[in-house]
């Protein structure tokens, strides 16, 4: 048996600390240890040393026999009792380390022929013992190959030089630690960096152009042979770190871009290469001239510049062509932020994962993300990458600190207060990465005592053992019924506009989003629902739907499944989500919710078809109506009243015909020049208003006839009144509206007179937009016409002196006839339009029915005028039949006369 030492420190010395009383002296302690350990087989020797303050002691014991950890535990327990001290023991010699370093993954393993409860690994770097934990590079395992053995194993994938060093494995059972150590050297090629100055070879003019190429080697050495190949030439230097080569390139010898290759040899058998392609600018190339230190650069090539002192990274600028530079992308990060990123990256690899280092990273991140210090895109990117690395750390290492959660929230809030980038694609990529990191850290960081953390842009609240978790965060009301032991809620401001949205038909309408995370103790009730009420900014537009969505990190997009919108009002959106139908992530479920608003209003199926068919039928009917009126004008306008009536009807039909034709013309506006679109809008506005004002004239004539029975309207008064109302009033209304919105600055609330997409009037909201210059007069006229119709109906229902008894059925028929005849020519059906104008299609099926009713009755208005004004009027029918019969009779007589004349001849 080999010697077996055990101790509790890296120096193989055992620590012994008194529980209540000072320790005894060296001699007494050594005697006590000998007496205790002589009970174990193979006892050889021991020594002990008590500290001067009598508060601790170190001792070594050598055993020449194998033993189990349980045996040693029993002996240690007896020694603790006798010395009234607390003892931990480390052993050497019971475990040996096996190292596999021939190929990746590199593996180190230790096996003890005993059942141990815990395993751990560490590596010594610069006199510091660094913990090795699970990460992107290291994978730590503690397995039991049999019921009486334990194996500690660490595997290293894609390790760098950081992972070379002295490794120590520790297997623990109670107070007994088994340790073994071994050295791992990772053979890696040197890192080569190749740069040229200038970055582009300017061959736009003939001749030779100088170029300087720097080949840097890391880590430095005394034995590097550095050779640079350019075209068919080469130069060699023997350097320890880097070499600078200068060439005069003859542009005639260059065909295409210039390729340079650096060859580094650190011994005769090992060569390493790095190639750099230098873009060549010729006289025929599209390029950008040098600008503010940026060199002349070929189109599509990104030029780089080094950072200012105190910053790490580089600045990029891409030539867009035609001598136009793109914006400068400043990826220079402050040195302290770059070091913080490197520290977080090492933790994510599994290097040095201990609570103190994690706390240090979160604290530094909070301090370094102060938005008062003007950040660069490099600062923002580095901080978000740091969050991402810490998310990966938190997956495998339990972070149990309220202060870490507080620092994480404060730093994440600070990042949102920074200016990111003017490039939307860059912001989309960073925001998706940011949200994924925040989701992961929110899920993985365990909160102990606190229930709330608030910062400027992030609010966190925690529900513990609450059947219904109901909270308000940044104006978002969340209510979740859950069986989870705890529910974490976090509202994030300023992020919604940056996140990518693949659905081009929707746009973000919520300033903040909410993260909901459940730590479930058992399967969730399938009927569990969550309601979230968001503030809608800007206010929801009429007939525009709100879409309730949750974030899919795997696809970096919003998903609709599992959530539905419950309509409330135009400033708030309520979402109801079926939590059981959403994807689960282990026992912790983390989801992010927000709202989107459709860019286009709801379209009813078949409405466009109905409109086109109705307008077509209306136009044809109006042409027929006007033709009949012209054909029978003398016959139907014999009396003053009929003359007035048919004059109004002809004007109504004419203006409706013109308005319908222009409406159809404005249906296709994609390739319509701007002035024509304005002309169409003005013409529609005038023709529709003129139609309504002539309806008002007809209503006034009818009202006068009913009220003033014995005072007939004079022709001069009628024509003066109708000309004023029918022509001048609509013209004045259109002129005032146009001047208000297009001529007088600021009078139209900065909105336009017409919509360039629809070639119609604009609607900007309640009492905003030029549409009200149409709606208001139409509304007034419709009310007056409805009043006239009511007066007519009341007059019909009033019994006369000569009538002994009124037949209710006949009276009902008379009233219905009045309604049917007057509704089209009084524009009464347009009253449905006010329902369409003020209501919302998302409110329910009733308003959908009203929309269909309005479209049908008004697109077919010309057809109804033909029915009621011609076909439905007895006098017109009789005159039409009489005129047709007379025409036929005259045609027959003419034919007979011609036949008789021929026979006589």
mmCIF file of N, CA, C and O in Angstrom, residues 128-131 340 343-344 347 351-365 390 393 397-401 403-404 407:
data_model
loop_
_atom_site.group_PDB
_atom_site.id
_atom_site.type_symbol
_atom_site.label_atom_id
_atom_site.label_comp_id
_atom_site.label_asym_id
_atom_site.label_seq_id
_atom_site.Cartn_x
_atom_site.Cartn_y
_atom_site.Cartn_z
ATOM 1 N N UNK A 128 -3.855 31.129 -8.709
ATOM 2 C CA UNK A 128 -5.255 31.203 -8.284
ATOM 3 C C UNK A 128 -5.972 29.926 -8.689
ATOM 4 O O UNK A 128 -5.811 29.427 -9.797
ATOM 5 N N UNK A 129 -6.747 29.393 -7.748
ATOM 6 C CA UNK A 129 -7.526 28.195 -8.024
ATOM 7 C C UNK A 129 -8.882 28.633 -8.598
ATOM 8 O O UNK A 129 -9.676 29.296 -7.908
ATOM 9 N N UNK A 130 -9.133 28.260 -9.863
ATOM 10 C CA UNK A 130 -10.340 28.697 -10.561
ATOM 11 C C UNK A 130 -11.273 27.506 -10.748
ATOM 12 O O UNK A 130 -10.859 26.447 -11.225
ATOM 13 N N UNK A 131 -12.533 27.692 -10.373
ATOM 14 C CA UNK A 131 -13.525 26.622 -10.483
ATOM 15 C C UNK A 131 -13.862 26.373 -11.955
ATOM 16 O O UNK A 131 -14.022 27.296 -12.748
ATOM 17 N N UNK A 340 -15.270 43.358 -19.290
ATOM 18 C CA UNK A 340 -16.465 42.750 -18.700
ATOM 19 C C UNK A 340 -17.030 41.670 -19.620
ATOM 20 O O UNK A 340 -17.413 40.579 -19.156
ATOM 21 N N UNK A 343 -14.914 38.610 -19.399
ATOM 22 C CA UNK A 343 -15.146 37.904 -18.138
ATOM 23 C C UNK A 343 -16.438 37.079 -18.216
ATOM 24 O O UNK A 343 -16.470 35.909 -17.787
ATOM 25 N N UNK A 344 -17.488 37.681 -18.775
ATOM 26 C CA UNK A 344 -18.758 36.953 -18.908
ATOM 27 C C UNK A 344 -18.620 35.790 -19.889
ATOM 28 O O UNK A 344 -19.198 34.719 -19.682
ATOM 29 N N UNK A 347 -17.008 32.930 -18.129
ATOM 30 C CA UNK A 347 -17.978 32.266 -17.254
ATOM 31 C C UNK A 347 -18.900 31.363 -18.063
ATOM 32 O O UNK A 347 -19.242 30.255 -17.633
ATOM 33 N N UNK A 351 -15.515 28.664 -17.031
ATOM 34 C CA UNK A 351 -14.251 28.994 -16.387
ATOM 35 C C UNK A 351 -14.496 29.963 -15.243
ATOM 36 O O UNK A 351 -14.913 31.097 -15.457
ATOM 37 N N UNK A 352 -14.257 29.501 -14.016
ATOM 38 C CA UNK A 352 -14.343 30.367 -12.848
ATOM 39 C C UNK A 352 -15.748 30.701 -12.415
ATOM 40 O O UNK A 352 -16.002 31.822 -11.949
ATOM 41 N N UNK A 353 -16.682 29.752 -12.555
ATOM 42 C CA UNK A 353 -18.083 30.021 -12.218
ATOM 43 C C UNK A 353 -18.278 29.865 -10.706
ATOM 44 O O UNK A 353 -18.424 28.759 -10.187
ATOM 45 N N UNK A 354 -18.263 31.003 -10.011
ATOM 46 C CA UNK A 354 -18.542 31.037 -8.586
ATOM 47 C C UNK A 354 -19.459 32.242 -8.325
ATOM 48 O O UNK A 354 -19.473 33.201 -9.105
ATOM 49 N N UNK A 355 -20.250 32.229 -7.261
ATOM 50 C CA UNK A 355 -21.190 33.331 -7.005
ATOM 51 C C UNK A 355 -20.523 34.703 -6.966
ATOM 52 O O UNK A 355 -21.099 35.687 -7.419
ATOM 53 N N UNK A 356 -19.292 34.772 -6.412
ATOM 54 C CA UNK A 356 -18.624 36.068 -6.301
ATOM 55 C C UNK A 356 -18.337 36.665 -7.681
ATOM 56 O O UNK A 356 -18.519 37.872 -7.895
ATOM 57 N N UNK A 357 -17.904 35.851 -8.623
ATOM 58 C CA UNK A 357 -17.603 36.362 -9.961
ATOM 59 C C UNK A 357 -18.888 36.744 -10.695
ATOM 60 O O UNK A 357 -18.914 37.726 -11.436
ATOM 61 N N UNK A 358 -19.941 35.985 -10.500
ATOM 62 C CA UNK A 358 -21.224 36.318 -11.120
ATOM 63 C C UNK A 358 -21.732 37.645 -10.576
ATOM 64 O O UNK A 358 -22.187 38.519 -11.338
ATOM 65 N N UNK A 359 -21.636 37.810 -9.263
ATOM 66 C CA UNK A 359 -22.061 39.071 -8.652
ATOM 67 C C UNK A 359 -21.233 40.242 -9.190
ATOM 68 O O UNK A 359 -21.754 41.329 -9.467
ATOM 69 N N UNK A 360 -19.958 40.005 -9.367
ATOM 70 C CA UNK A 360 -19.060 41.050 -9.876
ATOM 71 C C UNK A 360 -19.454 41.471 -11.292
ATOM 72 O O UNK A 360 -19.436 42.664 -11.630
ATOM 73 N N UNK A 361 -19.830 40.507 -12.128
ATOM 74 C CA UNK A 361 -20.223 40.821 -13.502
ATOM 75 C C UNK A 361 -21.491 41.669 -13.514
ATOM 76 O O UNK A 361 -21.565 42.691 -14.208
ATOM 77 N N UNK A 362 -22.513 41.275 -12.750
ATOM 78 C CA UNK A 362 -23.762 42.035 -12.730
ATOM 79 C C UNK A 362 -23.551 43.443 -12.170
ATOM 80 O O UNK A 362 -24.138 44.418 -12.666
ATOM 81 N N UNK A 363 -22.718 43.565 -11.138
ATOM 82 C CA UNK A 363 -22.442 44.879 -10.554
ATOM 83 C C UNK A 363 -21.713 45.772 -11.554
ATOM 84 O O UNK A 363 -22.065 46.957 -11.732
ATOM 85 N N UNK A 364 -20.674 45.219 -12.200
ATOM 86 C CA UNK A 364 -19.935 46.005 -13.203
ATOM 87 C C UNK A 364 -20.829 46.394 -14.378
ATOM 88 O O UNK A 364 -20.726 47.503 -14.911
ATOM 89 N N UNK A 365 -21.695 45.479 -14.777
ATOM 90 C CA UNK A 365 -22.590 45.776 -15.892
ATOM 91 C C UNK A 365 -23.517 46.938 -15.540
ATOM 92 O O UNK A 365 -23.795 47.798 -16.389
ATOM 93 N N UNK A 390 -24.425 35.730 -19.671
ATOM 94 C CA UNK A 390 -24.884 35.454 -18.309
ATOM 95 C C UNK A 390 -26.159 34.623 -18.309
ATOM 96 O O UNK A 390 -26.403 33.855 -17.379
ATOM 97 N N UNK A 393 -24.854 31.211 -18.501
ATOM 98 C CA UNK A 393 -24.298 30.797 -17.208
ATOM 99 C C UNK A 393 -25.417 30.356 -16.272
ATOM 100 O O UNK A 393 -25.315 29.330 -15.584
ATOM 101 N N UNK A 397 -25.862 27.052 -13.635
ATOM 102 C CA UNK A 397 -25.414 27.421 -12.298
ATOM 103 C C UNK A 397 -26.515 28.220 -11.630
ATOM 104 O O UNK A 397 -26.966 29.238 -12.157
ATOM 105 N N UNK A 398 -26.956 27.770 -10.478
ATOM 106 C CA UNK A 398 -28.064 28.420 -9.773
ATOM 107 C C UNK A 398 -27.609 29.764 -9.203
ATOM 108 O O UNK A 398 -26.694 29.819 -8.375
ATOM 109 N N UNK A 399 -28.244 30.841 -9.675
ATOM 110 C CA UNK A 399 -27.965 32.183 -9.161
ATOM 111 C C UNK A 399 -29.057 32.515 -8.154
ATOM 112 O O UNK A 399 -30.226 32.663 -8.499
ATOM 113 N N UNK A 400 -28.659 32.622 -6.883
ATOM 114 C CA UNK A 400 -29.633 32.822 -5.807
ATOM 115 C C UNK A 400 -29.276 34.094 -5.042
ATOM 116 O O UNK A 400 -28.751 34.035 -3.931
ATOM 117 N N UNK A 401 -29.540 35.217 -5.656
ATOM 118 C CA UNK A 401 -29.166 36.471 -5.020
ATOM 119 C C UNK A 401 -30.121 37.570 -5.444
ATOM 120 O O UNK A 401 -30.285 37.833 -6.632
ATOM 121 N N UNK A 403 -29.628 40.699 -4.851
ATOM 122 C CA UNK A 403 -28.810 41.806 -5.360
ATOM 123 C C UNK A 403 -28.431 41.583 -6.812
ATOM 124 O O UNK A 403 -28.378 42.542 -7.606
ATOM 125 N N UNK A 404 -28.174 40.334 -7.190
ATOM 126 C CA UNK A 404 -27.868 40.048 -8.598
ATOM 127 C C UNK A 404 -29.069 40.358 -9.483
ATOM 128 O O UNK A 404 -28.928 40.907 -10.577
ATOM 129 N N UNK A 407 -29.276 44.189 -9.794
ATOM 130 C CA UNK A 407 -28.262 44.728 -10.704
ATOM 131 C C UNK A 407 -28.573 44.357 -12.149
ATOM 132 O O UNK A 407 -28.349 45.170 -13.070
#
